[in-house]
Every structure is written in C-alpha cells, then in structure tokens.
PDB file of C-alpha atoms in Angstrom:
ATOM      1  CA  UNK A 196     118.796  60.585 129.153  1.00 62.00           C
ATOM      2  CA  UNK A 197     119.961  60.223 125.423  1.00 70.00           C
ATOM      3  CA  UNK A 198     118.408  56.909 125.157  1.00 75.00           C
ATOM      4  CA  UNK A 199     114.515  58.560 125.851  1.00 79.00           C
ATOM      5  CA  UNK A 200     115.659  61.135 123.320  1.00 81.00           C
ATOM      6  CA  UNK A 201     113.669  60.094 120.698  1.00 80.00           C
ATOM      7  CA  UNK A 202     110.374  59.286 123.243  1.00 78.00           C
ATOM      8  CA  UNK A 203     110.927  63.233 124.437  1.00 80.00           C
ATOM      9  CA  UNK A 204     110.573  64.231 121.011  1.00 79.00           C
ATOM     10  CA  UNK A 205     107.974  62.155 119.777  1.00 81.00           C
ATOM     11  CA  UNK A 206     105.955  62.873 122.806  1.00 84.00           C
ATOM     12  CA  UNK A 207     106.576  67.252 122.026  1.00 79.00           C
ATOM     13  CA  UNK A 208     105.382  66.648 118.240  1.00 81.00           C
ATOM     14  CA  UNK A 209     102.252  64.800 119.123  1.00 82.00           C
ATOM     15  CA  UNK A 210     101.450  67.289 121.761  1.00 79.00           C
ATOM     16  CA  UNK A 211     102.076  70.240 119.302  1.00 77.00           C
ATOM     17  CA  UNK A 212      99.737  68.658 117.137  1.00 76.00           C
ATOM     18  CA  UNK A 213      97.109  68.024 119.577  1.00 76.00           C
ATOM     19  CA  UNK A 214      97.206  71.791 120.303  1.00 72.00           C
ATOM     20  CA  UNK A 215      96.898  72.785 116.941  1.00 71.00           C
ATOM     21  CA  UNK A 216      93.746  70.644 115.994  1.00 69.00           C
ATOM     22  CA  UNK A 217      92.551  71.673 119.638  1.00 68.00           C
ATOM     23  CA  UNK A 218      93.579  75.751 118.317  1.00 63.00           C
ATOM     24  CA  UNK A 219      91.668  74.804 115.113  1.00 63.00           C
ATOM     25  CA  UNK A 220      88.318  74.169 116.752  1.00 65.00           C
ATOM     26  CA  UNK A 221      87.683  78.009 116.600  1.00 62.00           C
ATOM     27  CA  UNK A 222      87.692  78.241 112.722  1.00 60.00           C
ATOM     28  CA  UNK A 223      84.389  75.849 113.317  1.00 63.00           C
ATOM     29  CA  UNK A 224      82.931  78.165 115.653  1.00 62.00           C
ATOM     30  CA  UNK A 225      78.985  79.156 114.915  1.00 67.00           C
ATOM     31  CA  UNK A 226      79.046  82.885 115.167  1.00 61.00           C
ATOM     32  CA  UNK A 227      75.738  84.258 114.903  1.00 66.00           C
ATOM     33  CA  UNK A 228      75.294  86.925 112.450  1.00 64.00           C
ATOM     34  CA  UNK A 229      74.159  90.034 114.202  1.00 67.00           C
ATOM     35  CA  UNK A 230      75.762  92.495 111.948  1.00 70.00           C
ATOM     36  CA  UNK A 231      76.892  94.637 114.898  1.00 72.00           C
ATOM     37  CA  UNK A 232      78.882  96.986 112.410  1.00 77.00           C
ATOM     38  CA  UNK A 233      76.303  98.419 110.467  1.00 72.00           C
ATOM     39  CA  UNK A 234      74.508  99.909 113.823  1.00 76.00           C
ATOM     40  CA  UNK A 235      77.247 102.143 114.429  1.00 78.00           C
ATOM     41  CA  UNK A 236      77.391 105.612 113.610  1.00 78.00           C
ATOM     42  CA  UNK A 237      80.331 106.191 111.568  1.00 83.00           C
ATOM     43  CA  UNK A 238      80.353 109.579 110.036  1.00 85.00           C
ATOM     44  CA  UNK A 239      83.209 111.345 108.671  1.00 86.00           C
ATOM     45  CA  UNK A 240      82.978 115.512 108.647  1.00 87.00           C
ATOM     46  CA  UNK A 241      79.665 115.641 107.770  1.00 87.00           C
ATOM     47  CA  UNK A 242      80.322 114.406 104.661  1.00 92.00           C
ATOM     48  CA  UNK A 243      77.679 111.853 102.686  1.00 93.00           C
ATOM     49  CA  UNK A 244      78.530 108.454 102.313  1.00 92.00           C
ATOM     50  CA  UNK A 245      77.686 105.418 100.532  1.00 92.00           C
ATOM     51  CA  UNK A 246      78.188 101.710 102.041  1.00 90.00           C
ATOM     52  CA  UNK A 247      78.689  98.874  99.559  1.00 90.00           C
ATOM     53  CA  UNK A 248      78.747  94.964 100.065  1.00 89.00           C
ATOM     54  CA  UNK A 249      80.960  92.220  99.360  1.00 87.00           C
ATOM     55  CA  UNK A 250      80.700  90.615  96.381  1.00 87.00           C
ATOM     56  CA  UNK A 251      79.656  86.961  96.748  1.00 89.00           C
ATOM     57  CA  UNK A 252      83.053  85.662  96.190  1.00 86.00           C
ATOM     58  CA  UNK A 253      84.760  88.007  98.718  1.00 82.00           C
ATOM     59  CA  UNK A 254      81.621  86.492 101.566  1.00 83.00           C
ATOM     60  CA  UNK A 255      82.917  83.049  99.986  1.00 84.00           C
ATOM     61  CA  UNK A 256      86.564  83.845 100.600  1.00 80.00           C
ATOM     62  CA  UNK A 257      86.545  85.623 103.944  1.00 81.00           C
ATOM     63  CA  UNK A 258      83.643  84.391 105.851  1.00 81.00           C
ATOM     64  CA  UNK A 259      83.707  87.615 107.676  1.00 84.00           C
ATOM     65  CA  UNK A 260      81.498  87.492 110.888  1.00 82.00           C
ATOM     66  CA  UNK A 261      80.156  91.268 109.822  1.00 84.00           C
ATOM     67  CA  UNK A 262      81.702  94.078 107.196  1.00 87.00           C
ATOM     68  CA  UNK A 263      81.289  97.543 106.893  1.00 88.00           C
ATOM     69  CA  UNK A 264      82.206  99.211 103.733  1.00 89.00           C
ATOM     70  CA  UNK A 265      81.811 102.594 103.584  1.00 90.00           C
ATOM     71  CA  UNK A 266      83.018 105.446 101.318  1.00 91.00           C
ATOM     72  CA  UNK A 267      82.772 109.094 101.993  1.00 93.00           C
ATOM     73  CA  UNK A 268      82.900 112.176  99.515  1.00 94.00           C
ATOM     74  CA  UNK A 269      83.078 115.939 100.356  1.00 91.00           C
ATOM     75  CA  UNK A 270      79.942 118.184  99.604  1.00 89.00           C
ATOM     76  CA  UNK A 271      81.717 119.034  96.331  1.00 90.00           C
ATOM     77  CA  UNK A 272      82.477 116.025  95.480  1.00 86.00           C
ATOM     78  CA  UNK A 273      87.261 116.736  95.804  1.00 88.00           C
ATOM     79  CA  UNK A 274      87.865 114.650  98.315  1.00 89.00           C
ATOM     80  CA  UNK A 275      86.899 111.012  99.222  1.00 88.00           C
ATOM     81  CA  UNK A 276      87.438 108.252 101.760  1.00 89.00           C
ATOM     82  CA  UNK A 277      86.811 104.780 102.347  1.00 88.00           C
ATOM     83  CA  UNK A 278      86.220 102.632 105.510  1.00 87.00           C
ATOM     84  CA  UNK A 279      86.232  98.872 105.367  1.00 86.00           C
ATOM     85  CA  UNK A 280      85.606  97.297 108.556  1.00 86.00           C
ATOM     86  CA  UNK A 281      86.328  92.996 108.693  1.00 83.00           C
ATOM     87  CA  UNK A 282      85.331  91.377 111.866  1.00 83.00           C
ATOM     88  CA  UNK A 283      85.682  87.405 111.885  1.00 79.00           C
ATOM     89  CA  UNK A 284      87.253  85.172 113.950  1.00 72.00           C
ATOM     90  CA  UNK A 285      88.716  82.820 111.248  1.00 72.00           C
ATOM     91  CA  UNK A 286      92.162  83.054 110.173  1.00 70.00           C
ATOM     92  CA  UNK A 287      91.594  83.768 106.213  1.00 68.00           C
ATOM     93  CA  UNK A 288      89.233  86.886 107.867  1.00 73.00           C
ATOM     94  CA  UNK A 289      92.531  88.351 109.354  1.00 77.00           C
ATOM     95  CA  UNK A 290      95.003  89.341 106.867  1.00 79.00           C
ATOM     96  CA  UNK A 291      96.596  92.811 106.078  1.00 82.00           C
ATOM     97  CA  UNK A 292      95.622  94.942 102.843  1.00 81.00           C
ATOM     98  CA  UNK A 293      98.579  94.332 100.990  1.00 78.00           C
ATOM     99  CA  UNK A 294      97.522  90.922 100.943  1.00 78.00           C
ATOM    100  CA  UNK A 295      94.198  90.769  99.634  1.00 75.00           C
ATOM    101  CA  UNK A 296      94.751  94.281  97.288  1.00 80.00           C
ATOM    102  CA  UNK A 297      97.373  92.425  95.981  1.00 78.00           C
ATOM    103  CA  UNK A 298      95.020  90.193  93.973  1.00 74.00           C
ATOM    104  CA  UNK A 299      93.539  93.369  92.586  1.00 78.00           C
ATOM    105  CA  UNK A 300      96.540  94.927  91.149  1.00 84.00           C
ATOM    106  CA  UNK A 301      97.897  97.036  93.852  1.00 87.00           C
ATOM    107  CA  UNK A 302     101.279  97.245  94.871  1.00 88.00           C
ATOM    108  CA  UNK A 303     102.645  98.265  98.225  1.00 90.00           C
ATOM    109  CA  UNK A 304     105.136 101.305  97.484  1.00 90.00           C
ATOM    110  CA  UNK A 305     106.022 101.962 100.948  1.00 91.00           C
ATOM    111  CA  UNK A 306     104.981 101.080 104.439  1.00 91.00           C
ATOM    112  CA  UNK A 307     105.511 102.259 107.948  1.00 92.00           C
ATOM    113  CA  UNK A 308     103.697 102.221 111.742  1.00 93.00           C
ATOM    114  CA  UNK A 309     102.938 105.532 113.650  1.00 92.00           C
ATOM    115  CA  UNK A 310     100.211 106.186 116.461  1.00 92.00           C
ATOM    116  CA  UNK A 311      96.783 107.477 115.241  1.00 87.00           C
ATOM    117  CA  UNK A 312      94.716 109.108 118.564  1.00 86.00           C
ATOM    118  CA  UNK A 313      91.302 108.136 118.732  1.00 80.00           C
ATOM    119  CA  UNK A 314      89.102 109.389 121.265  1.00 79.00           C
ATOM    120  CA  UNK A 315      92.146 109.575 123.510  1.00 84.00           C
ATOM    121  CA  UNK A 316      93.570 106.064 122.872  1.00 85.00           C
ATOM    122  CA  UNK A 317      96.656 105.775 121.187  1.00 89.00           C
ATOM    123  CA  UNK A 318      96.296 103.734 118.673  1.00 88.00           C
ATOM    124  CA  UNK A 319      99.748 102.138 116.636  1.00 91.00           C
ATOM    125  CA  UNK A 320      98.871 101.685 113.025  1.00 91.00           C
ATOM    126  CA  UNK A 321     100.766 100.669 110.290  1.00 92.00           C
ATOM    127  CA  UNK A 322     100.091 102.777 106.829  1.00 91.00           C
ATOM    128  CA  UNK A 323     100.956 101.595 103.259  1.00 90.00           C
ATOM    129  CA  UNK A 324     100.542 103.556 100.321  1.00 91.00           C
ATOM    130  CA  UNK A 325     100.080 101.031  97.218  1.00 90.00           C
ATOM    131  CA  UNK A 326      99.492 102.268  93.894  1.00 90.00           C
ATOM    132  CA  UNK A 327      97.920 100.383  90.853  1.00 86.00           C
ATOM    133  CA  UNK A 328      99.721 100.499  87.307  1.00 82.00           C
ATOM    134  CA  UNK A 329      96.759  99.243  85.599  1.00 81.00           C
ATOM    135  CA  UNK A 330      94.468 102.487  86.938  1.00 75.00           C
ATOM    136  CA  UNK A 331      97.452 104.526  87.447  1.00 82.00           C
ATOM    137  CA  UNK A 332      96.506 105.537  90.746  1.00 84.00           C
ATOM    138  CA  UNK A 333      97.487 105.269  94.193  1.00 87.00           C
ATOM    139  CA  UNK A 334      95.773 104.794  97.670  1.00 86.00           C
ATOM    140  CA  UNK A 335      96.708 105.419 101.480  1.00 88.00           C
ATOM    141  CA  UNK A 336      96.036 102.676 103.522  1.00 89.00           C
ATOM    142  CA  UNK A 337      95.485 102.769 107.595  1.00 89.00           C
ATOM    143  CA  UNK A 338      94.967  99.410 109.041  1.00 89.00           C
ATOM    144  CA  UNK A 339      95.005  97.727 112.461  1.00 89.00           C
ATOM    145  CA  UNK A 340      94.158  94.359 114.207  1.00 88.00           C
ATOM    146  CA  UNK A 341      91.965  94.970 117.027  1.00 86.00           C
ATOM    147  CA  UNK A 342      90.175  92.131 119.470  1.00 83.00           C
ATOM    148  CA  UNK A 343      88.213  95.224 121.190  1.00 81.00           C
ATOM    149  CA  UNK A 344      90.670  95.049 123.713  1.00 85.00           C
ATOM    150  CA  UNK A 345      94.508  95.184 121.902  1.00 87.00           C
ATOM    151  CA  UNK A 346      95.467  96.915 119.191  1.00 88.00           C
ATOM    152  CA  UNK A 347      98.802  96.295 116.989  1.00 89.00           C
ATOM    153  CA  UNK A 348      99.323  97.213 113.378  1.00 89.00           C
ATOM    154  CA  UNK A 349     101.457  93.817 113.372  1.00 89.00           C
ATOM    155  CA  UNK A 350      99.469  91.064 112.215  1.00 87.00           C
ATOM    156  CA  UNK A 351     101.789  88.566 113.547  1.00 87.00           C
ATOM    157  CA  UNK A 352     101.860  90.425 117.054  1.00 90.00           C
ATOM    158  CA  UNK A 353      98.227  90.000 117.211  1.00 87.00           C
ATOM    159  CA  UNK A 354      97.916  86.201 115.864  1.00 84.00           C
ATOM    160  CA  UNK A 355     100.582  85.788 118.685  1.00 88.00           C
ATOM    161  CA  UNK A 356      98.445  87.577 121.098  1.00 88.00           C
ATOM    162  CA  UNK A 357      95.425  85.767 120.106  1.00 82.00           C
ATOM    163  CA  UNK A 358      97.001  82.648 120.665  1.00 80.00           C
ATOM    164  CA  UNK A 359      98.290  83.301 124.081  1.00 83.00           C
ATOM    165  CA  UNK A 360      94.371  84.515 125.206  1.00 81.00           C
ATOM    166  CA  UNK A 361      93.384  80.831 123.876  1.00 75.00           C
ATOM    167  CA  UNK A 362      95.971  79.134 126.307  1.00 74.00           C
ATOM    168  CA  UNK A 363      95.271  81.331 129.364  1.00 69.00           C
TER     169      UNK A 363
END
C-alpha cells in the first residue's frame, strides 16, 4: 500500500481539480436577462419609494443576473429604508455587505444572526450594524443568501449548500 502512496494522491489532486474547472463552468453560464426583480411588488407601509441603479462599475464588478435597489421614506420624510436585492449566479455576485460596504468606508461595529418571520417562514438572518467615520453615520444591515429554496445568513453555509446541489 505505501508504495501506490504517491499514485493515490496524485490521482485525488487531479480529480479535485477536474471538479473544480467542471464547478467553474457555471460562472460561464448565459443567463438571460429578464429582470424578474423589478416586477415584484415591494412596498413598505405605504410609504413612497425611489429605486436607483448600479453604477456602471458596480454592473462591471458584480455581473448581477437582476438588482433591485430600492429606498423608502415616511410621508414626512423621519424615517427611511433601503432594499437592495442581488440575484446572480456567479461567485463575485454572492458576497455579504460587510464586504463590498467595506470599500465605501463602512465598518462593521457589531454583528449577530436571529430569525426574521416572513409570511410565516422563519427566516435566520444575520444583522450588522456598520457605521462610517467619514459621514459619521451608521446603518443596520439585514442580509441573507437565498436560492428560492434555502435560506442561511451564513455565506459559507450556503456556498457549501450550493455546492452539494451541483454534485447531486
């Protein structure tokens, strides 16, 4: 047995990198853009709303296979919201807020997971407030991963997941 050792191994690497390249075939995928998103009706208390785009170099960056940005403000004009919705299936698409914020000037002060209910689902999210020093202000964020199906607040729980759907 020791002396095919080195065969077993060599044969484990080169079929761990046949998977990957194999795994990598869905960043290639054509998606066709249907902008499914902006069809919904997402209201928040009545309140009006405003949706804004990407800038060019945010399309660039994410290649997001349809966004929603949306932000909400009471009828006088004390209380706000924001909804930013980023469906793709490529890997740079899926990343959490402290990630891409970060780039921006926000910080991540503190974060923690709790279960939102929504429409009867329990839903685990994970919530970080992050504050900016340059605007001295700071910012609740909600965030999930979702495939329509499961839900986690843990990205890597969900790039697991994901993976596991593409073997089975």
């Amino acid at each position: 047995m020791q002396r095919y050792r080195l065969a077993i191994v060599s044969i484990v690497l080169i079929m761990a990198l046949a998977g990957s390249l194999w795994g990598k075939q869905i960043e290639n995928a054509r998606v066709e853009k249907c902008e499914f998103l902006s069809k919904l009706d997402l209201s928040f208390r009545g309140w009006k709303h405003k949706d804004f785009p990407l800038s060019k170099d945010e399309v660039h960056l994410l290649e997001p296979d349809d966004v929603i940005i949306r932000r909400f403000e009471s009828e006088d004009g004390r209380n706000g919201a924001e909804l930013a919705v980023i469906a793709g299936h490529r890997k740079r698409t899926v990343h959490t807020p402290g990630f891409c914020m970060a780039g921006s000037g926000w910080d991540v002060v503190t974060q923690h997971n709790r279960n939102l209910n929504i429409e009867g689902r329990t839903i685990q999210v994970s919530e970080q407030l992050m504050s900016s020093e340059k605007a001295k202000v700071k910012k609740l964020v909600t965030f999930f991963f979702s495939d329509g199906n499961f839900t986690t607040a843990s990205l890597s729980r969900f790039q697991f997941k994901q993976l596991m759907k593409r073997f089975s």
